[in-house]
mmCIF file of C-alpha atoms and ligand atoms in Angstrom:
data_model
loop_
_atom_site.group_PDB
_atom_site.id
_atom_site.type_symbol
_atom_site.label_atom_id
_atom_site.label_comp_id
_atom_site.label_asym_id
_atom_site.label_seq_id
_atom_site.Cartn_x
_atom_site.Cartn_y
_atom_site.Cartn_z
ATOM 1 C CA UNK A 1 110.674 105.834 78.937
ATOM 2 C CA UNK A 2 111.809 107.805 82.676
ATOM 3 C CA UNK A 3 111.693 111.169 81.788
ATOM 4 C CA UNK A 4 114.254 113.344 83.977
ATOM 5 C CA UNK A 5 113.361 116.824 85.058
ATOM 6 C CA UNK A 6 115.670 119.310 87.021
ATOM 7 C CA UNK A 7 113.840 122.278 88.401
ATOM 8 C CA UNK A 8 110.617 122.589 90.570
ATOM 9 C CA UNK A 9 108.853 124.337 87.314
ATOM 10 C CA UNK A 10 109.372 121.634 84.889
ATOM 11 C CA UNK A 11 108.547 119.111 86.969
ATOM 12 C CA UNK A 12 105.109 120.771 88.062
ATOM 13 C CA UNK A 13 104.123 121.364 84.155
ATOM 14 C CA UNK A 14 104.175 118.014 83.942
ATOM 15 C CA UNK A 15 102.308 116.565 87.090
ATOM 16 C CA UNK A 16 99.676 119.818 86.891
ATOM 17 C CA UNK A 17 97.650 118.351 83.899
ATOM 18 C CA UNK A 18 98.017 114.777 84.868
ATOM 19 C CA UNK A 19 96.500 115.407 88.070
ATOM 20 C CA UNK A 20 93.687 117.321 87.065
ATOM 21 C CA UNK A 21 92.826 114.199 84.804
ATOM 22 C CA UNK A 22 92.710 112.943 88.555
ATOM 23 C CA UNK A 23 95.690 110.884 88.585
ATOM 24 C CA UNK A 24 97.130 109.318 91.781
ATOM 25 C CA UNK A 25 100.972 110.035 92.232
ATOM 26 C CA UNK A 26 103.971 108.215 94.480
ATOM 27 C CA UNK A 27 106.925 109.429 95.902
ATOM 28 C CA UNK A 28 109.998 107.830 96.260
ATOM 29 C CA UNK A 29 112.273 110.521 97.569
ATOM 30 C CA UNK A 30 116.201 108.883 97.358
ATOM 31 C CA UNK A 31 119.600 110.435 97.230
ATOM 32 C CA UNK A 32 120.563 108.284 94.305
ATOM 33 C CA UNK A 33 122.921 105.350 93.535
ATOM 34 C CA UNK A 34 120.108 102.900 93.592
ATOM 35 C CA UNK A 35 120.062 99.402 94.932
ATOM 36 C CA UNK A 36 117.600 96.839 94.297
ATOM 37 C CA UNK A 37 116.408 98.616 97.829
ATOM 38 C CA UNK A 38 114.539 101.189 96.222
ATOM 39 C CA UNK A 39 113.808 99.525 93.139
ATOM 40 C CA UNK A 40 111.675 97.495 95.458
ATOM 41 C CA UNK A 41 110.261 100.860 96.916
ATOM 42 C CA UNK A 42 109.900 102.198 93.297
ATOM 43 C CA UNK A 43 107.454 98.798 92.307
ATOM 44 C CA UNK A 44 105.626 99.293 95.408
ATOM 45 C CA UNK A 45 104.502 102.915 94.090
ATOM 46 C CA UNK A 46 104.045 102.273 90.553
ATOM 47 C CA UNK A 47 101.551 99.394 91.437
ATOM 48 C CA UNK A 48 99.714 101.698 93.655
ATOM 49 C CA UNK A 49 99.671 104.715 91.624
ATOM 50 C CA UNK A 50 99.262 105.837 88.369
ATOM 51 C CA UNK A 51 102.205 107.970 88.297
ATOM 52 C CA UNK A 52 105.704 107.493 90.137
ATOM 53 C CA UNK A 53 108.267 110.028 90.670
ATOM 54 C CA UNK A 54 111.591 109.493 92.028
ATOM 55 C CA UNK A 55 113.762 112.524 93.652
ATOM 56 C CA UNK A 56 117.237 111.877 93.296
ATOM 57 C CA UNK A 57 119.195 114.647 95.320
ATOM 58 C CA UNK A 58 122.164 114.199 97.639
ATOM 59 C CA UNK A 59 120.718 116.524 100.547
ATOM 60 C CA UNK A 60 123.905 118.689 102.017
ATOM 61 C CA UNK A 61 121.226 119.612 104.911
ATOM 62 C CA UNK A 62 121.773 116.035 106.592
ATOM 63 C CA UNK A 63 125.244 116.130 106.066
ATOM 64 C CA UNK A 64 127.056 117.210 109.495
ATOM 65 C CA UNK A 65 130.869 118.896 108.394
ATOM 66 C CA UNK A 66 132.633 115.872 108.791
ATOM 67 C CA UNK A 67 130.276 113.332 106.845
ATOM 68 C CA UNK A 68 130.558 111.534 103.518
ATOM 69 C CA UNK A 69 128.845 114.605 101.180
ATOM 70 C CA UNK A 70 131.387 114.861 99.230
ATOM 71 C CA UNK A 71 132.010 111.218 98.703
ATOM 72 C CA UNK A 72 128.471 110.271 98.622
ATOM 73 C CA UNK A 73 128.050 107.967 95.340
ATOM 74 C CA UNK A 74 126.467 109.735 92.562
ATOM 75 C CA UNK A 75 125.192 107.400 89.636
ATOM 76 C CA UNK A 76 122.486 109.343 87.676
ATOM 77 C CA UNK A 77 122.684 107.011 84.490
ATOM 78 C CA UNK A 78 122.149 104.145 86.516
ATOM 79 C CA UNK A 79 119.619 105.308 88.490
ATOM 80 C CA UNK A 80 117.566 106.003 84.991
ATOM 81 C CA UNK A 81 118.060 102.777 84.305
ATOM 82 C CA UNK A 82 116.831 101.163 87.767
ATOM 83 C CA UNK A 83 114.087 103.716 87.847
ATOM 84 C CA UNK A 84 112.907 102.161 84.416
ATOM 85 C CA UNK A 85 113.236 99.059 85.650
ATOM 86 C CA UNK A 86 111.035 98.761 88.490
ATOM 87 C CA UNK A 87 108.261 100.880 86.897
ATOM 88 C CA UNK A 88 108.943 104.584 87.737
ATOM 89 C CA UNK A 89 107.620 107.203 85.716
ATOM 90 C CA UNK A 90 109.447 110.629 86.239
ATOM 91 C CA UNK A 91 112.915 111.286 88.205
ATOM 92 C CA UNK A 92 113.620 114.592 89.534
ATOM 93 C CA UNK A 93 117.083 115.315 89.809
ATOM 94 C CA UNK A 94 117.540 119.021 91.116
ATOM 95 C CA UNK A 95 120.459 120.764 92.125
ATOM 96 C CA UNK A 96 121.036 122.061 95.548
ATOM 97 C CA UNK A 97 120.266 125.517 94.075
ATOM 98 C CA UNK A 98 117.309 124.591 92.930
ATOM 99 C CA UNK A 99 116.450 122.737 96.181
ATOM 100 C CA UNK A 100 118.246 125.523 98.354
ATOM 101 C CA UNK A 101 117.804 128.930 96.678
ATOM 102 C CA UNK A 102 118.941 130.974 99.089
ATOM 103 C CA UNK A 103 121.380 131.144 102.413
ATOM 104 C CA UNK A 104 118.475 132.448 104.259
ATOM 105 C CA UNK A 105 116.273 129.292 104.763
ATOM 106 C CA UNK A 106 113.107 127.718 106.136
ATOM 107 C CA UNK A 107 114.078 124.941 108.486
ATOM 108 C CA UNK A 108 111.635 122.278 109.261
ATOM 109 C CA UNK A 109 112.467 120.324 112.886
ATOM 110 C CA UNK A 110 110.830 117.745 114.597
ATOM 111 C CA UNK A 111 112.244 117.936 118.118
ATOM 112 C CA UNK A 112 112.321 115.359 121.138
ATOM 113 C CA UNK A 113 113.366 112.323 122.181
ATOM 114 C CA UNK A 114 112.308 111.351 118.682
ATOM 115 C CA UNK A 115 115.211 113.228 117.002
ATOM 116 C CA UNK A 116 117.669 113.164 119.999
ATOM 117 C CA UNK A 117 118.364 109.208 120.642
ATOM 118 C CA UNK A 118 120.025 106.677 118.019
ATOM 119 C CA UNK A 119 121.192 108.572 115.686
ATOM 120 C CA UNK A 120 120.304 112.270 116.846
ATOM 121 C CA UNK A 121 123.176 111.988 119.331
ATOM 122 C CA UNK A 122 125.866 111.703 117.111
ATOM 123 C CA UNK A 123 124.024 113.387 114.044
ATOM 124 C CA UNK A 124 122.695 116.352 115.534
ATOM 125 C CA UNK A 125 121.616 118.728 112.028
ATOM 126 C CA UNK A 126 120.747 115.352 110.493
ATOM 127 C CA UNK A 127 116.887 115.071 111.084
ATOM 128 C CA UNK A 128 116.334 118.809 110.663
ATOM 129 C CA UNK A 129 117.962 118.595 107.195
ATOM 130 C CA UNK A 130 115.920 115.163 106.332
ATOM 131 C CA UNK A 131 112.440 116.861 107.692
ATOM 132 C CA UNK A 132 113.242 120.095 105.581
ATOM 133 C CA UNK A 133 114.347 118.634 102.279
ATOM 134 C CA UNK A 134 110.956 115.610 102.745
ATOM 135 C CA UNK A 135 108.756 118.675 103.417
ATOM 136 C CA UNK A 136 110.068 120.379 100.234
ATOM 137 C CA UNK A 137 109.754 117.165 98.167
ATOM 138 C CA UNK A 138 106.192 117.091 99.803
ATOM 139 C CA UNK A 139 105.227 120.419 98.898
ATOM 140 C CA UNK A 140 106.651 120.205 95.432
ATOM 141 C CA UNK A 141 105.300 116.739 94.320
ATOM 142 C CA UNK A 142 102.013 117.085 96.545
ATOM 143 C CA UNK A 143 102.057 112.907 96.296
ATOM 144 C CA UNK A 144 99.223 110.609 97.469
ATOM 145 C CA UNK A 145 101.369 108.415 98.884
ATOM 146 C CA UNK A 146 105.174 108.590 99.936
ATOM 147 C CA UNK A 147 107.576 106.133 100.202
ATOM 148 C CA UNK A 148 110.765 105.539 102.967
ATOM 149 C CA UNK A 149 112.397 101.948 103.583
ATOM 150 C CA UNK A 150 112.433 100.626 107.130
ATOM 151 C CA UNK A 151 115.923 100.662 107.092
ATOM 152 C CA UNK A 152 115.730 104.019 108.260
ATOM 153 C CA UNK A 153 113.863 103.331 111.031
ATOM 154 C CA UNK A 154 114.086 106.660 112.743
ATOM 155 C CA UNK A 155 113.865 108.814 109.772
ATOM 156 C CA UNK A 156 110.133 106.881 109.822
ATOM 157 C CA UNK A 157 109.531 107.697 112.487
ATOM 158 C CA UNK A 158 110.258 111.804 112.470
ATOM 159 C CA UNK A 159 108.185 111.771 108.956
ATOM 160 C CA UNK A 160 105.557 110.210 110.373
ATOM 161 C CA UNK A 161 105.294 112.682 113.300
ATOM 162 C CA UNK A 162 105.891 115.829 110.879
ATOM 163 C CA UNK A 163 103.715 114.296 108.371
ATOM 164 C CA UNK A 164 101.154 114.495 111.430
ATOM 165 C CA UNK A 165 101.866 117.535 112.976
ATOM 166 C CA UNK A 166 102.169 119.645 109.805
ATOM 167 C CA UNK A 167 98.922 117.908 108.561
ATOM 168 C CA UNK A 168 100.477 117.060 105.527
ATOM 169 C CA UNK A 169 97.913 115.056 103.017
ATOM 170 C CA UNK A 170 99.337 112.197 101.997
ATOM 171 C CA UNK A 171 100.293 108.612 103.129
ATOM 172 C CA UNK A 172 103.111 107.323 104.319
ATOM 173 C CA UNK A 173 104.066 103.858 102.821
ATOM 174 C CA UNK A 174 107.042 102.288 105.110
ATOM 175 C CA UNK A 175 108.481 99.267 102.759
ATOM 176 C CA UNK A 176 110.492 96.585 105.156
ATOM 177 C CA UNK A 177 114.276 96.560 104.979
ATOM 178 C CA UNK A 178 115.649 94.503 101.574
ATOM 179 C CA UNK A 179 118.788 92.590 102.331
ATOM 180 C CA UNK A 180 120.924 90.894 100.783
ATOM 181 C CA UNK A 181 121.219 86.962 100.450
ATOM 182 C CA UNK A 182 124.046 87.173 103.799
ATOM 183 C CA UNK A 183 121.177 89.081 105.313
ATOM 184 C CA UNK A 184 123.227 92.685 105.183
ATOM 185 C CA UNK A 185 120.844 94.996 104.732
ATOM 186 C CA UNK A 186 120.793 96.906 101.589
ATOM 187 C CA UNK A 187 122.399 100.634 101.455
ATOM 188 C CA UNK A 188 124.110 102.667 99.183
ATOM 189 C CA UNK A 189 126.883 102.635 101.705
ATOM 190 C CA UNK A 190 127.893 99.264 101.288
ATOM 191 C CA UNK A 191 129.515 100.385 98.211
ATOM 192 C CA UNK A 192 132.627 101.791 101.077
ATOM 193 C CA UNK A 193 132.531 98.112 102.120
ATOM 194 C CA UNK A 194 135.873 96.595 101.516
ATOM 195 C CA UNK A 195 134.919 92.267 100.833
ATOM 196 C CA UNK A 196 136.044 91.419 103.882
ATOM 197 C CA UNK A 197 133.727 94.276 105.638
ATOM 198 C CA UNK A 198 130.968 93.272 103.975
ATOM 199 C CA UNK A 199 131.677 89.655 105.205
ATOM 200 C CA UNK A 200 132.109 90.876 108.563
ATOM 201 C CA UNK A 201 128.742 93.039 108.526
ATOM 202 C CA UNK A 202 126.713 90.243 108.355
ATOM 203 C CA UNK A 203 126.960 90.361 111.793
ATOM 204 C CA UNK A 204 124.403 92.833 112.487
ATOM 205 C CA UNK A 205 121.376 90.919 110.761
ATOM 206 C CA UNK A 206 122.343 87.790 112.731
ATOM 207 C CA UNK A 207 122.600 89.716 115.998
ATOM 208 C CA UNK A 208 119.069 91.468 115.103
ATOM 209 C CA UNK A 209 117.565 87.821 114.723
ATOM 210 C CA UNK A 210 119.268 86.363 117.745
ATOM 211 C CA UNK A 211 117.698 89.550 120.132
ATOM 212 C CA UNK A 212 114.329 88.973 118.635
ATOM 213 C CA UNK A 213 114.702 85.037 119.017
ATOM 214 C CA UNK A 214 115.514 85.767 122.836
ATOM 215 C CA UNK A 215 112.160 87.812 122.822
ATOM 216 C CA UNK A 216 109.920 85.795 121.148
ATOM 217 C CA UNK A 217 110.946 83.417 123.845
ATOM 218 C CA UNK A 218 110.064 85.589 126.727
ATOM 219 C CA UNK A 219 112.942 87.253 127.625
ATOM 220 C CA UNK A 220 111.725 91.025 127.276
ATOM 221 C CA UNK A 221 114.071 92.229 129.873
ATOM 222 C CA UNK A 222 116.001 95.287 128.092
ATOM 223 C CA UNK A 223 119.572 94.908 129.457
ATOM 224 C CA UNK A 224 119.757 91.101 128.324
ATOM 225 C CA UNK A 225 118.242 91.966 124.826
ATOM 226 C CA UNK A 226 120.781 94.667 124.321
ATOM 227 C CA UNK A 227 123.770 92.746 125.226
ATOM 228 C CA UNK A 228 122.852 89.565 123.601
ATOM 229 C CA UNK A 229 122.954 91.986 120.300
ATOM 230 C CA UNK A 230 125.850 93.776 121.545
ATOM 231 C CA UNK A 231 128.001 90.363 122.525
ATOM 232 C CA UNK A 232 126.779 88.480 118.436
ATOM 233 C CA UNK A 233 128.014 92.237 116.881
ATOM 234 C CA UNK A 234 131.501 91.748 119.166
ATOM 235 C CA UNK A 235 132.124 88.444 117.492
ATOM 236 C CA UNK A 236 133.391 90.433 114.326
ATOM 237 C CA UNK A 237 136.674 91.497 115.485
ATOM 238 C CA UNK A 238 136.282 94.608 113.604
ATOM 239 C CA UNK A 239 132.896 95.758 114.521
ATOM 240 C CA UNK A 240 133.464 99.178 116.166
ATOM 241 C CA UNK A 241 129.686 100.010 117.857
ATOM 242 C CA UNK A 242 127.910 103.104 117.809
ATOM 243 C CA UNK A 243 124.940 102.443 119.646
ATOM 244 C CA UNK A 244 122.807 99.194 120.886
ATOM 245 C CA UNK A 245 119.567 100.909 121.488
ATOM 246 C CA UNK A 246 115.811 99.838 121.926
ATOM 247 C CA UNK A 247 113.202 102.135 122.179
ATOM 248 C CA UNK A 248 109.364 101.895 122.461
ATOM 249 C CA UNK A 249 106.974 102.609 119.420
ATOM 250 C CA UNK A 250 105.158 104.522 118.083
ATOM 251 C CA UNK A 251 107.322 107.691 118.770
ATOM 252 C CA UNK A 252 110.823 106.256 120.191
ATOM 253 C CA UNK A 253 109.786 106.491 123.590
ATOM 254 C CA UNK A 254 111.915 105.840 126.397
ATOM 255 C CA UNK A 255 111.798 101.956 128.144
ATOM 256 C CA UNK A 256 112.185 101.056 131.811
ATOM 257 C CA UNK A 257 113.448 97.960 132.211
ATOM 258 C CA UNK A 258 110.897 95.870 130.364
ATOM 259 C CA UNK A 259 110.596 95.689 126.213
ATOM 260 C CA UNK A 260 107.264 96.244 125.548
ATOM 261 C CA UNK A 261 106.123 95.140 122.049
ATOM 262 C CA UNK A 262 106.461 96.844 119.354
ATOM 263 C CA UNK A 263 109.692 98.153 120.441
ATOM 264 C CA UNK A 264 112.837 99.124 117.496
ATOM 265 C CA UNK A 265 115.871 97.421 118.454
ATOM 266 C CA UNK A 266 118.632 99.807 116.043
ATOM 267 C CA UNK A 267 122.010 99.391 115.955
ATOM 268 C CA UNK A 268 124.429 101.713 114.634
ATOM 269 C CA UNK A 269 128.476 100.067 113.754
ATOM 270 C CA UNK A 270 131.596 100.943 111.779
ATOM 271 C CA UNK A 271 133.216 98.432 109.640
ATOM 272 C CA UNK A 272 136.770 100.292 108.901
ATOM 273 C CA UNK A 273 135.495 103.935 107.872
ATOM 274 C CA UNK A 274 131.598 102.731 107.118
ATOM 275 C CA UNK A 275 129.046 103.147 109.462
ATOM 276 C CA UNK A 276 126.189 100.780 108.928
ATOM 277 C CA UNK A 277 122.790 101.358 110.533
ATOM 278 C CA UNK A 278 120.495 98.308 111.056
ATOM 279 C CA UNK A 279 117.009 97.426 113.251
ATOM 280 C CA UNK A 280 114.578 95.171 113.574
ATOM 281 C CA UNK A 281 111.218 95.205 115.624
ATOM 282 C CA UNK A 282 110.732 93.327 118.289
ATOM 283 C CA UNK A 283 106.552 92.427 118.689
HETATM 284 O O1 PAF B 301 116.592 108.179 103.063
HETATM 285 C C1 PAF B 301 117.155 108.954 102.269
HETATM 286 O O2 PAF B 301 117.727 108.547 101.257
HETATM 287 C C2 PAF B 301 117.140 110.442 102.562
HETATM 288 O O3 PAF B 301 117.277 110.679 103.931
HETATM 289 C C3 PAF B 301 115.913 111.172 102.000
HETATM 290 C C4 PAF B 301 114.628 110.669 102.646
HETATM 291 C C5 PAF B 301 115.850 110.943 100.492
HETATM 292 C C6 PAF B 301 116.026 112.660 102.257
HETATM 293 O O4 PAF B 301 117.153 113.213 101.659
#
């Protein structure tokens, strides 16, 4: 039985004596209305720990002032349920009092290129809030491991680097994107998708697989990769893009002219008022 916790206290009284028996304990930190996504995230952890919590809390810090907060689905029964379902252990649901007691905060912020391309340019606050509410969740749970989907491909990347830089013990366990059967990859956001949309947005996993086709066949020149993506995502008449971007890796690092492998190729792209983000790697 999932046993759900609100505040930092309770949930510490629990973990304190199971730890000391020398327990190992995973992280999946989520903002809720599950998807067979992070159930798949959720597995991962409980067959490589002993214990597995799950944070569900819709973080207001990533939200910029004209985002979905407010709309943001929020399904805590269900999530019990999916929790139980792929082996999870404890879910910590806190409120953002709990999470943010005070106006006056601690920010944590990875800066460069790292946080400034994709979606950095249009999201500005939106790393900053992710690395401050992870680093909370981090100092809270003090996990062995931690979990984050690949779908979030630069969110990855900025934990990695802060997990690094503020020598944070644990490991980071990146679990590769779950789609769907259409090959849209899963999100709590599809839930905006009207059918039709969601139709349409299979676009973006074909376009993905086309670019990485192209390079697998020798074609690493950057320009031709990004608008052989950009000219499959077109084909949707009501594919509005974002970005087309491909940057190197580790560390989102700025490419010439030349893809060198591994490389992220990230797309960003509204379907009527939802914006879907999608990558793949090219190596
Ligand atoms: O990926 C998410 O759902 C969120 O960005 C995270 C990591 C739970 C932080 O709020």
């Amino acid at each position: 039985m999932v046993q759900c916790v609100h505040t930092v206290k309770e949930l510490r009284n629990i973990l304190k004596p199971l730890k000391a028996q020398g327990k190992t304990v995973g992280l999946v930190p989520t903002m809720g209305a599950l998807h067979p996504g992070h159930a798949t995230l959720i597995s991962q952890s409980s067959k490589q720990n002993d214990i597995t919590v799950v944070s569900v809390f819709v973080n207001p810090t990533q939200f910029g002032p004209n985002e979905d907060f407010d709309a943001y689905p929020r399904t805590l029964d269900n999530d019990l349920k999916v929790v139980e379902g792929a082996g999870g252990d404890i879910v910590f649901a806190p409120s953002p009092k709990e999470m943010y007691p005070s106006e006056d905060m601690t920010w944590v912020e990875v800066t460069g290129n790292i946080t400034k391309v994709l979606c950095g340019k249009t999201r500005p606050i939106h790393f900053r809030g992710v690395a401050t509410v992870v680093s909370k969740l981090f100092n809270i749970v003090a996990p062995t491991k931690a979990y984050f989907g690949q779908k979030d491909a630069q969110q990855v990347e900025v934990l990695k680097r802060m997990v690094k830089d503020m020598f944070f013990d644990l490991e980071l366990v990146v679990v590769p994107i779950a789609r769907e059967q259409s090959g849209l990859a899963r999100s709590s956001r599809n839930t905006y998708l009207s059918d039709e949309e969601k139709s349409q947005a299979t676009v973006l996993c074909a376009a993905l697989n086309l670019a990485l086709e192209s390079f697998k066949s020798g074609n690493n020149d950057l320009e031709s990769i990004i608008n052989i993506t950009k000219q499959k995502i077109s084909s949707s008449e009501i594919a509005d893009i974002e970005y087309v971007e491909c940057y190197g890796l580790p560390g989102l690092y700025e490419l010439k002219d030349k893809i060198q492998a591994p490389s992220l190729l990230a797309v960003a792209v509204r379907f009527g008022n939802t914006r879907l983000i999608d990558n793949i790697i090219l190596e």
